Coordinates of C-alpha atoms and ligand atoms in Angstrom, one line a residue:
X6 CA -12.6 20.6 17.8
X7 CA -9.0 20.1 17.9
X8 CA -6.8 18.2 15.3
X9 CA -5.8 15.6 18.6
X10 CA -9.6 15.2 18.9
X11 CA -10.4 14.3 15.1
X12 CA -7.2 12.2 14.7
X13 CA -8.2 9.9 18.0
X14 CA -11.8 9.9 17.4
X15 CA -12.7 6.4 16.5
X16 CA -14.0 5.2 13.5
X17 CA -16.1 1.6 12.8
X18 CA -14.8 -0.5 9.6
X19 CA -18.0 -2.7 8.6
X20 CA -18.1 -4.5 12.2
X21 CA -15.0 -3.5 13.5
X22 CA -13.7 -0.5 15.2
X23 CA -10.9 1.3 14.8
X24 CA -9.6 3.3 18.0
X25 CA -8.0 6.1 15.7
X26 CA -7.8 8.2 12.4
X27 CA -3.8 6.4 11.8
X28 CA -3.8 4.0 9.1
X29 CA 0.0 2.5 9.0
X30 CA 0.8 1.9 5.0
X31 CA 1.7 -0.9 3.6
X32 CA 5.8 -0.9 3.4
X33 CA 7.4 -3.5 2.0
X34 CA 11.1 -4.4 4.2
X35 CA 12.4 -6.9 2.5
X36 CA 13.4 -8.8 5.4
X37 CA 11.5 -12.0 5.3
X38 CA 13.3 -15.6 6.0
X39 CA 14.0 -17.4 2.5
X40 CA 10.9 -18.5 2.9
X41 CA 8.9 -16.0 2.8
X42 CA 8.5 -16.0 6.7
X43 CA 8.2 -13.1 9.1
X44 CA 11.7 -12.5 10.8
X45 CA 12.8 -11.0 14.0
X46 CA 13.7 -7.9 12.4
X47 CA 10.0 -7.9 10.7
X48 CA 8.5 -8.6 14.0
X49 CA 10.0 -5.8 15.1
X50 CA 8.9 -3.2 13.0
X51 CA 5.2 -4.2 12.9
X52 CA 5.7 -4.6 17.2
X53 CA 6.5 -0.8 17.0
X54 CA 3.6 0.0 14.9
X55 CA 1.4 -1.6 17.2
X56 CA 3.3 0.0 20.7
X57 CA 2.7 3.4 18.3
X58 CA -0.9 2.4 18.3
X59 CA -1.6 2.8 14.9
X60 CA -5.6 2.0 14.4
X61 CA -5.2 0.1 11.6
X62 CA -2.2 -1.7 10.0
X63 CA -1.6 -2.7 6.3
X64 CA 0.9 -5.5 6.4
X65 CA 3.3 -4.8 3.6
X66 CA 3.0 -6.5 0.3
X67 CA 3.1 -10.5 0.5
X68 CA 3.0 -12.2 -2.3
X69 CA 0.3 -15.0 -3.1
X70 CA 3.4 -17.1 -5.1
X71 CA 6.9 -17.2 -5.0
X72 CA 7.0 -17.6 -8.6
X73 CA 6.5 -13.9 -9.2
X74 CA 7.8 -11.7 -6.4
X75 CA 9.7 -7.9 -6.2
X76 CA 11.6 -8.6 -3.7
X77 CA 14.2 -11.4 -2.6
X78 CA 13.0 -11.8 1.0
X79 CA 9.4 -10.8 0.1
X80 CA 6.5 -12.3 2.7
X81 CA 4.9 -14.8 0.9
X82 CA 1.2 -16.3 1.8
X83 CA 1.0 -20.4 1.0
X84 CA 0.4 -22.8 3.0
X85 CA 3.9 -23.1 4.3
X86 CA 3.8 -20.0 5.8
X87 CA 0.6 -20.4 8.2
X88 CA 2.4 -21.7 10.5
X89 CA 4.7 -18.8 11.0
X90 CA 2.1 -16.5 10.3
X91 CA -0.1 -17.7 13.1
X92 CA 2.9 -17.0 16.0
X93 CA 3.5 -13.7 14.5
X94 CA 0.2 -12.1 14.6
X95 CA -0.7 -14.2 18.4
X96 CA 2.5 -11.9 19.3
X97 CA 1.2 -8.9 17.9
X98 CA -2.3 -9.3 19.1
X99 CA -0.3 -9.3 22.5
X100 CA 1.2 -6.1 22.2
X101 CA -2.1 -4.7 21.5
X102 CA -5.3 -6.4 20.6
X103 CA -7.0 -3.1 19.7
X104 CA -5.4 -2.8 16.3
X105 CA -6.5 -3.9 13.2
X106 CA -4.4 -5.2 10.7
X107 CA -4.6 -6.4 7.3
X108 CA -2.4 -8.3 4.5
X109 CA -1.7 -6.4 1.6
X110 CA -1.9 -9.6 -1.0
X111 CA -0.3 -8.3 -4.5
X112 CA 1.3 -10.5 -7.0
X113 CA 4.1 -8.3 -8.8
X114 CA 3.7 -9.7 -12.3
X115 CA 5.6 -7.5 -14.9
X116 CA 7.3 -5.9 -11.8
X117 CA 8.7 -9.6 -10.9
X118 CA 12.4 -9.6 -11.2
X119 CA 13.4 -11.8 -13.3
X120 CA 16.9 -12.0 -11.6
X121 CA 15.3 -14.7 -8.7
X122 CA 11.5 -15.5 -10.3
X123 CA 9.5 -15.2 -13.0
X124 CA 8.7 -12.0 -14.7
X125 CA 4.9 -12.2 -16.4
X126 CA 3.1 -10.2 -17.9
X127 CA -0.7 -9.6 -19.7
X128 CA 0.7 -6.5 -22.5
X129 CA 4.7 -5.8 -21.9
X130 CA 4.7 -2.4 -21.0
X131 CA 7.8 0.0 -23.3
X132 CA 10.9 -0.8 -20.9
X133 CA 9.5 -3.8 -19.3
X134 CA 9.7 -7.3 -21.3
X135 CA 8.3 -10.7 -19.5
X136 CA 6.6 -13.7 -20.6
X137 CA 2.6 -13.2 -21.2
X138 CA 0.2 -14.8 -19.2
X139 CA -2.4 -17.3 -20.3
X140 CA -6.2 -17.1 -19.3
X141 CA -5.7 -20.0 -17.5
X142 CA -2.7 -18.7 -15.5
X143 CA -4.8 -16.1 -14.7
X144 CA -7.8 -18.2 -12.9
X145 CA -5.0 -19.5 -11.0
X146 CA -3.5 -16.4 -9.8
X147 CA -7.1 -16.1 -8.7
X148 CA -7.4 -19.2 -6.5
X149 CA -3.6 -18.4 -5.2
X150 CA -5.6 -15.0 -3.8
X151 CA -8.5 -16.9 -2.8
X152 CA -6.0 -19.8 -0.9
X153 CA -4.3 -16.5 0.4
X154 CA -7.2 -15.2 1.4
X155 CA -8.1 -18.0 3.8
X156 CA -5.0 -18.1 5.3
X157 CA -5.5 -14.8 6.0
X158 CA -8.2 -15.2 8.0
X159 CA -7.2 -18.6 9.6
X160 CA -3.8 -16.9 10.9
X161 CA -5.9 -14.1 13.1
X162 CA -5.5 -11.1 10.6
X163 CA -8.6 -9.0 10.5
X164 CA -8.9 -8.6 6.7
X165 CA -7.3 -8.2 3.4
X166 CA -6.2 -5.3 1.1
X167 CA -6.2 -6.2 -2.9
X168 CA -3.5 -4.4 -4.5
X169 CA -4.7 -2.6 -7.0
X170 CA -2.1 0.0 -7.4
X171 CA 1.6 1.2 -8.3
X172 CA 1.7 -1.1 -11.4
X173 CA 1.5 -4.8 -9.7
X174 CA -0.5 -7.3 -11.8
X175 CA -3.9 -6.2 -10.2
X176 CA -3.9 -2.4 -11.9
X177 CA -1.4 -4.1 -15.0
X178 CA -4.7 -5.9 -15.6
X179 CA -7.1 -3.5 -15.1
X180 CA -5.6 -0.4 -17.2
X181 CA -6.6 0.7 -20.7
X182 CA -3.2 -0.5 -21.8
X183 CA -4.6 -4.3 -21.3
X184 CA -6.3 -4.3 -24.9
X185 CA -5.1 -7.5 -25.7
X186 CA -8.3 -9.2 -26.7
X187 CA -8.6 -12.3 -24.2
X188 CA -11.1 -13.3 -21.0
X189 CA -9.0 -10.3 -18.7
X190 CA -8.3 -7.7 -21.4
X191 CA -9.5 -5.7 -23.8
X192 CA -13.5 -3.8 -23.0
X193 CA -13.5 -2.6 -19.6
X194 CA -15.7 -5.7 -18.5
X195 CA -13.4 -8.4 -19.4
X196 CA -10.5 -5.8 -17.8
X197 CA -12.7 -5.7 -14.1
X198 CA -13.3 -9.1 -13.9
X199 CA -10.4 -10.1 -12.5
X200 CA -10.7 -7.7 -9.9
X201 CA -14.2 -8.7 -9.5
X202 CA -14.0 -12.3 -9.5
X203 CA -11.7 -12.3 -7.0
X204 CA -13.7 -10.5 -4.8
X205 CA -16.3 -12.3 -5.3
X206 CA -14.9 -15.9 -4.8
X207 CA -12.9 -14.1 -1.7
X208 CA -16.4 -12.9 -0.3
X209 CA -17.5 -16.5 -0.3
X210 CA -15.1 -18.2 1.4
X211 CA -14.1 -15.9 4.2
X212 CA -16.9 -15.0 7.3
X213 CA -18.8 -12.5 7.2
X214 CA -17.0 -9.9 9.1
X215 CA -13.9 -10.3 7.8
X216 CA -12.4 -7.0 6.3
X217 CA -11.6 -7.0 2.2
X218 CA -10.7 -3.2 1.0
X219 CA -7.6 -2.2 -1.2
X220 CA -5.2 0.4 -2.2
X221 CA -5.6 1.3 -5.5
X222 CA -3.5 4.0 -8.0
X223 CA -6.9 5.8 -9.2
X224 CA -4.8 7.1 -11.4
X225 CA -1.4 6.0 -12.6
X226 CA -0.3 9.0 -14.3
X227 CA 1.0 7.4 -17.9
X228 CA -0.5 6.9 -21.2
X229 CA -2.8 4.0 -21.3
X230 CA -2.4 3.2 -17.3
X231 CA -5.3 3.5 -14.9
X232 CA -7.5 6.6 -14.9
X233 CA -6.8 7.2 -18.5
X234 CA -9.1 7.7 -21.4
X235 CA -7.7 4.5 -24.1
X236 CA -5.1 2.3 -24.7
X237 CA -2.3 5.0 -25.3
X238 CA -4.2 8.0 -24.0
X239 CA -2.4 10.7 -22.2
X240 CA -5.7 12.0 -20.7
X241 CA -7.0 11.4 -17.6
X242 CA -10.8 9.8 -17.8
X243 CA -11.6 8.6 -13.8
X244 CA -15.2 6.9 -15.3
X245 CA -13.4 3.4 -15.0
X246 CA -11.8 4.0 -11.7
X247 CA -15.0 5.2 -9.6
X248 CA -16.8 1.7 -11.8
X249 CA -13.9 0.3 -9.8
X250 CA -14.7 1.3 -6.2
X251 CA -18.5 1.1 -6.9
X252 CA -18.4 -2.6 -8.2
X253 CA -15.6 -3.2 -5.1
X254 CA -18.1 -1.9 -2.7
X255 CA -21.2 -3.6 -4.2
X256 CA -19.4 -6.9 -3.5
X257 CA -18.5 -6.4 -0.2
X258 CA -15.1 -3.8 0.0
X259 CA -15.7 -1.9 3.2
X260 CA -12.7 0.5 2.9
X261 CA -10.5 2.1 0.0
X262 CA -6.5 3.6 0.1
X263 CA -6.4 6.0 -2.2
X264 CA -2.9 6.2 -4.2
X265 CA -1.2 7.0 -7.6
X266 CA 1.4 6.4 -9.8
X267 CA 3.3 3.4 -10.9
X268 CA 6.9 2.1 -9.1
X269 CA 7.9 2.0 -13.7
X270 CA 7.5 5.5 -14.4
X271 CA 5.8 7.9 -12.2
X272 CA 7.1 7.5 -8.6
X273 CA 6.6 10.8 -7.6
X274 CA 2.8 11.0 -7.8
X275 CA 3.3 7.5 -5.7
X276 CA 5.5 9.4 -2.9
X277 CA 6.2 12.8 -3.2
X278 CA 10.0 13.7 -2.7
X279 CA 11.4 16.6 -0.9
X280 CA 11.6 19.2 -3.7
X281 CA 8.0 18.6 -4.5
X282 CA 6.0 18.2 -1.4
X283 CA 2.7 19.7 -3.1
X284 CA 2.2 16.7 -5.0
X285 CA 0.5 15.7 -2.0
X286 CA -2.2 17.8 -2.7
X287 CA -3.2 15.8 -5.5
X288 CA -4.0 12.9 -3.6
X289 CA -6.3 14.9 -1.6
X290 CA -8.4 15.4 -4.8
X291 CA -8.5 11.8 -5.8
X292 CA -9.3 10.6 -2.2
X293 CA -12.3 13.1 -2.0
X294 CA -13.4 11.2 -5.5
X295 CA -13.5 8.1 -4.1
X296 CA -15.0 9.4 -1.0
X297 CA -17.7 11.2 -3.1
X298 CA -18.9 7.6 -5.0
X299 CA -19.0 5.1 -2.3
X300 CA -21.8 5.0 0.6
X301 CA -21.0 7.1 3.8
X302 CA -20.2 4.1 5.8
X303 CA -17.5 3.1 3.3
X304 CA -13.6 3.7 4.7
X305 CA -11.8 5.9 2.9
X306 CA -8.0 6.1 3.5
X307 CA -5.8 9.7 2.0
X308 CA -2.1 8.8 1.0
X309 CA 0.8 11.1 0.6
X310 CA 0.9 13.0 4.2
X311 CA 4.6 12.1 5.3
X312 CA 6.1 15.1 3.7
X313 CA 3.6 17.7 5.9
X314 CA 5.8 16.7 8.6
X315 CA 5.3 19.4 12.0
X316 CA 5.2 22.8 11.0
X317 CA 8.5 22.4 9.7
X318 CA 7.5 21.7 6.2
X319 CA 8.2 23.1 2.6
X320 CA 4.7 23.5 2.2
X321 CA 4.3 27.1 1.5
X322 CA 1.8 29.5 1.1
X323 CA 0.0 28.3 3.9
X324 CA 0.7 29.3 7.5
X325 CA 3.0 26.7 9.4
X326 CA 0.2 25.6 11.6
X327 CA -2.2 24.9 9.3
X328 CA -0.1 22.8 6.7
X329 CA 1.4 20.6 9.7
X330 CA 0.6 16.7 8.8
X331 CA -1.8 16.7 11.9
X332 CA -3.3 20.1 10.8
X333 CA -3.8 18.9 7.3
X334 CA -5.0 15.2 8.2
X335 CA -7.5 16.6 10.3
X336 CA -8.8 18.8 7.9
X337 CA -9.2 16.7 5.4
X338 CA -11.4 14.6 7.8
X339 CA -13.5 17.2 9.2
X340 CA -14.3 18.5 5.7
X341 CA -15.0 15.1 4.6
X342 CA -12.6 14.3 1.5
X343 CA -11.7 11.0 3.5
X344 CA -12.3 9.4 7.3
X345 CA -8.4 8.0 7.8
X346 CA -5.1 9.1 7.0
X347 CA -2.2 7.1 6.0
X348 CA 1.3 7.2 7.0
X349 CA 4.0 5.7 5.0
X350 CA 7.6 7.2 5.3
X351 CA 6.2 8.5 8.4
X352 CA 5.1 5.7 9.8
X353 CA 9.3 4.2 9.3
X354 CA 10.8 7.6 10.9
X355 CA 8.7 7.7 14.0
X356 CA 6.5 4.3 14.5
X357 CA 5.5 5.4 18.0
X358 CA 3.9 8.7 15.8
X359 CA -0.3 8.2 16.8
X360 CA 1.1 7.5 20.8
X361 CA 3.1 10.5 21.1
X362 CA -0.1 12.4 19.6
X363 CA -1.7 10.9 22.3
X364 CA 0.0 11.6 25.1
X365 CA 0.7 15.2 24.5
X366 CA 4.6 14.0 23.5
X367 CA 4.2 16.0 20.2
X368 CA 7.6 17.4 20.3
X369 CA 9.2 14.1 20.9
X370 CA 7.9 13.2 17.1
X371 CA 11.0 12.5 14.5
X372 CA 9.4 13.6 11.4
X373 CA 10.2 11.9 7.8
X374 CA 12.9 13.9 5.7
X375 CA 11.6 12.6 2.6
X376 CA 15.9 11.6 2.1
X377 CA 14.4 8.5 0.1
X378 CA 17.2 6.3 1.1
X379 CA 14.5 3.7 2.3
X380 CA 13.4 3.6 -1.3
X381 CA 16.8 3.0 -2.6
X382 CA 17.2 0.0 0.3
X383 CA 14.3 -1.9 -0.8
X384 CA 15.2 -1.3 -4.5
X385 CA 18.8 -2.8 -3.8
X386 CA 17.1 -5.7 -2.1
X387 CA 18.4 -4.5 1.0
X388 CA 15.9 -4.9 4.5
X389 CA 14.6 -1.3 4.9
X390 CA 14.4 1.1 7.4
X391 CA 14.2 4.5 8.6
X392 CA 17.8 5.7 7.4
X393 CA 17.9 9.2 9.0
X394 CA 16.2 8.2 12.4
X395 CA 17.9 4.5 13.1
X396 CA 21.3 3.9 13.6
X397 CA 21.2 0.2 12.5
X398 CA 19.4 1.1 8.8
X399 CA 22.0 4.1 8.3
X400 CA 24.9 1.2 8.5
X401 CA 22.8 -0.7 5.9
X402 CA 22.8 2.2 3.6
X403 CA 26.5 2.9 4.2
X404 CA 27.4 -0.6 3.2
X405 CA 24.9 -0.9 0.1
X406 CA 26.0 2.2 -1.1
X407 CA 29.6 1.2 -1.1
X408 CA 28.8 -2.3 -2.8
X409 CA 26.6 -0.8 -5.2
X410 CA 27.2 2.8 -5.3
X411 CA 24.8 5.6 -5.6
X412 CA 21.2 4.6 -7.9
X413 CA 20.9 7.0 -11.5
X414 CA 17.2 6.9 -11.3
X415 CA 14.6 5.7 -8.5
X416 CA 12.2 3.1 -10.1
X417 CA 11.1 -0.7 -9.6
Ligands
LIG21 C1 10.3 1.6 1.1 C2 8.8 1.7 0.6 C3 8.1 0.6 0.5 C4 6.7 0.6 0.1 N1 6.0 -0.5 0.1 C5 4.7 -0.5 -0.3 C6 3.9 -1.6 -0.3 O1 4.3 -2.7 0.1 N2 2.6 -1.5 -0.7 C7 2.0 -0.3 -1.1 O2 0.9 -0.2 -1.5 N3 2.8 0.8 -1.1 C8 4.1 0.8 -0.7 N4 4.8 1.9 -0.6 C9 4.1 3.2 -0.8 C10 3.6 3.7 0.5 O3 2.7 2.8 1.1 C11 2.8 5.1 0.4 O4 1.7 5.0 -0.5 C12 3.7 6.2 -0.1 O5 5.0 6.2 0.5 C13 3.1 7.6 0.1 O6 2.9 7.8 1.5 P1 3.9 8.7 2.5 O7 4.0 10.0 1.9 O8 3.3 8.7 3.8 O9 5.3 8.0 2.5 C14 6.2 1.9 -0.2 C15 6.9 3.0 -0.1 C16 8.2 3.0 0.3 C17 9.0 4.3 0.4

């Protein structure tokens, strides 16, 4: 079998089925209205995604409160947003009502910035002060994901993904570093229960069929943060990790996207940059993990395959058409280390990616350059785009760089 036929074999999630092997990341654009609304401009992204025919969609990162957020024009999920929610994915369903989609609820917590909202936090990690969060703060964060996740489901949107990963509240709670003794810190039990809670309450109020999974850093790649052995340990230990997916999946999580890293202090295991396009390769070893704990009919989703680009990659030691990001994805399928792969930067330089596949248009593809000027966009607060491929995002990045000059380090 080909790597066309693997990639645009279909695959069922629980009850639902997904017409490819394309899962578009979740990529936070920073374009939302001020309140926390879908604009045109996010319309059109998600439009392109769809005419791309990506099987499955992660809506970027929207934020249960607007209390805590990342990002200025963040989405936001309360009830004044159903409303504008609703029209947005009736209109996307239009374009094409085969893909599935899902909302990528997060709140940011100690990544909040405290320049427009409230920076919180359950242990302040070194470099990042904010004010810590009460227990009962806490069981409200978890009926704003709850509330969230019912508007979710009343707006049309097939399912949810937690966010567990990159150092948002969900995996700031759930790493050794959390040994503040309180009801969500401390012993690995009271550390889970958040996560487990939620799902949980989240399971009870939403049907049956409705899609809950998430994106979790299995390992964060810093002392103390997930997937390591204590508090302040520098070694890896994944024991807590798979406990994760297991007690995810035992209350009802039908897919996992695998990820690493932390947005504070280890980026590049989060999105491997151009000089170092074999961190990928690591991902592959924590997605076969996953893959390796959960039942067979469990989704499991690889990260980090933008920088295999075509042939055209610096990937070496491996022939050109073997260590292509359709070559590679496939593989990893057929050998069974995960059933999806996911497309981030990829997904920004050429939406229509899974369609040209399709349609035999292979050489029409634009292929991510791993520049990492959409990174710097988002971090300036900017609405973000493919910089190299899009005339209109290129402009953006000429302007922000002149207001705010070129960024010293990548991070938050
Ligand atoms: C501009 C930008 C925004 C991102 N936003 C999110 C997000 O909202 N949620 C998330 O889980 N990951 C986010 N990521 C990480 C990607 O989803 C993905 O895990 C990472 O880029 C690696 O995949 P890739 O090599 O295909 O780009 C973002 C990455 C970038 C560059």
């Amino acid at each position: 079998m080909g790597y066309k036929d693997t990639l645009l074999s279909p695959l069922k999630i629980g009850k639902h089925t997904c017409i490819n092997r394309f899962f578009a990341q979740p990529m936070e654009c920073v374009d939302s209205d001020e309140e926390g609304n879908p604009t045109d401009l996010t319309y059109q992204r998600y439009e392109k995604l769809y005419k791309g025919e990506f099987g499955f969609v992660d809506l970027e990162a929207i934020t249960v409160t607007n209390e805590c957020r990342a990002r200025k024009t963040q989405l936001e999920i309360m009830p004044r947003n159903e409303k504008a929610l609703s029209v947005f994915i009736k209109r996307l369903k239009e374009v094409n009502p085969n893909v599935l989609i899902v909302f990528q609820l997060t709140h940011s917590g100690e990544i909040s910035e405290p320049d427009f909202s409230r920076r919180v936090t359950v242990k302040p990690l070194y470099g990042l002060e904010g004010e810590l969060l009460t227990e009962e703060e806490v069981d409200n964060i978890i009926n704003q994901f709850v509330l969230a996740s019912k508007i979710c489901e009343s707006v049309g949107a097939d399912g949810i993904d937690l966010k567990f990963c990159h150092g948002y509240l969900g995996s700031q709670i759930l790493r050794p570093y959390n040994d503040r003794d309180w009801k969500y810190g401390g012993s690995w039990q009271n550390r889970s229960r958040f996560a487990y809670d939620l799902i949980e309450r989240i399971k009870r109020e939403v049907s049956k069929d409705f899609i809950i999974g998430s994106k979790l850093s299995v390992w964060e790649g810093f002392p103390g943060g997930c997937g390591s052995a204590g508090p302040d340990s520098p070694l890896m230990d994944l024991t807590e990790s798979i406990d994760l997916v297991k007690g995810l999946e035992e209350r009802g999580a039908t897919y996992f996207v695998e990820s690493l890293g932390n947005v504070h202090s280890s980026m590049n295991f989060m999105e491997a940059v151009q000089d170092e396009p074999y961190l990928s390769y690591l991902h592959f070893y924590f997605a076969n993990i996953i893959k390796r704990n959960v039942k067979p009919e469990t989704v499991v989703i690889g990260s980090s395959f933008s920088p295999f680009r075509g042939a055209k990659n610096k990937l070496l030691s491996i022939e050109p058409e073997k260590s292509s990001m359709f070559a590679m994805g496939a593989r990893c399928i057929e050998d069974g280390m995960m059933d999806m792969i996911g497309l981030g930067r990829q997904s920004f330089a050429d939406p229509l990616t899974p369609f040209k596949l399709r349609e035999g248009r292979e050489n029409e593809i634009k292929y991510c350059t791993q520049c990492m000027n959409c990174e710097e966009l988002m971090i300036r607060q900017q609405s973000v785009g493919c910089v190299a491929f899009n005339k209109a995002y290129a402009e953006v990045f000429q302007k922000t760089r002149k207001q705010f000059g070129k960024l010293a380090e990548l991070h938050t």
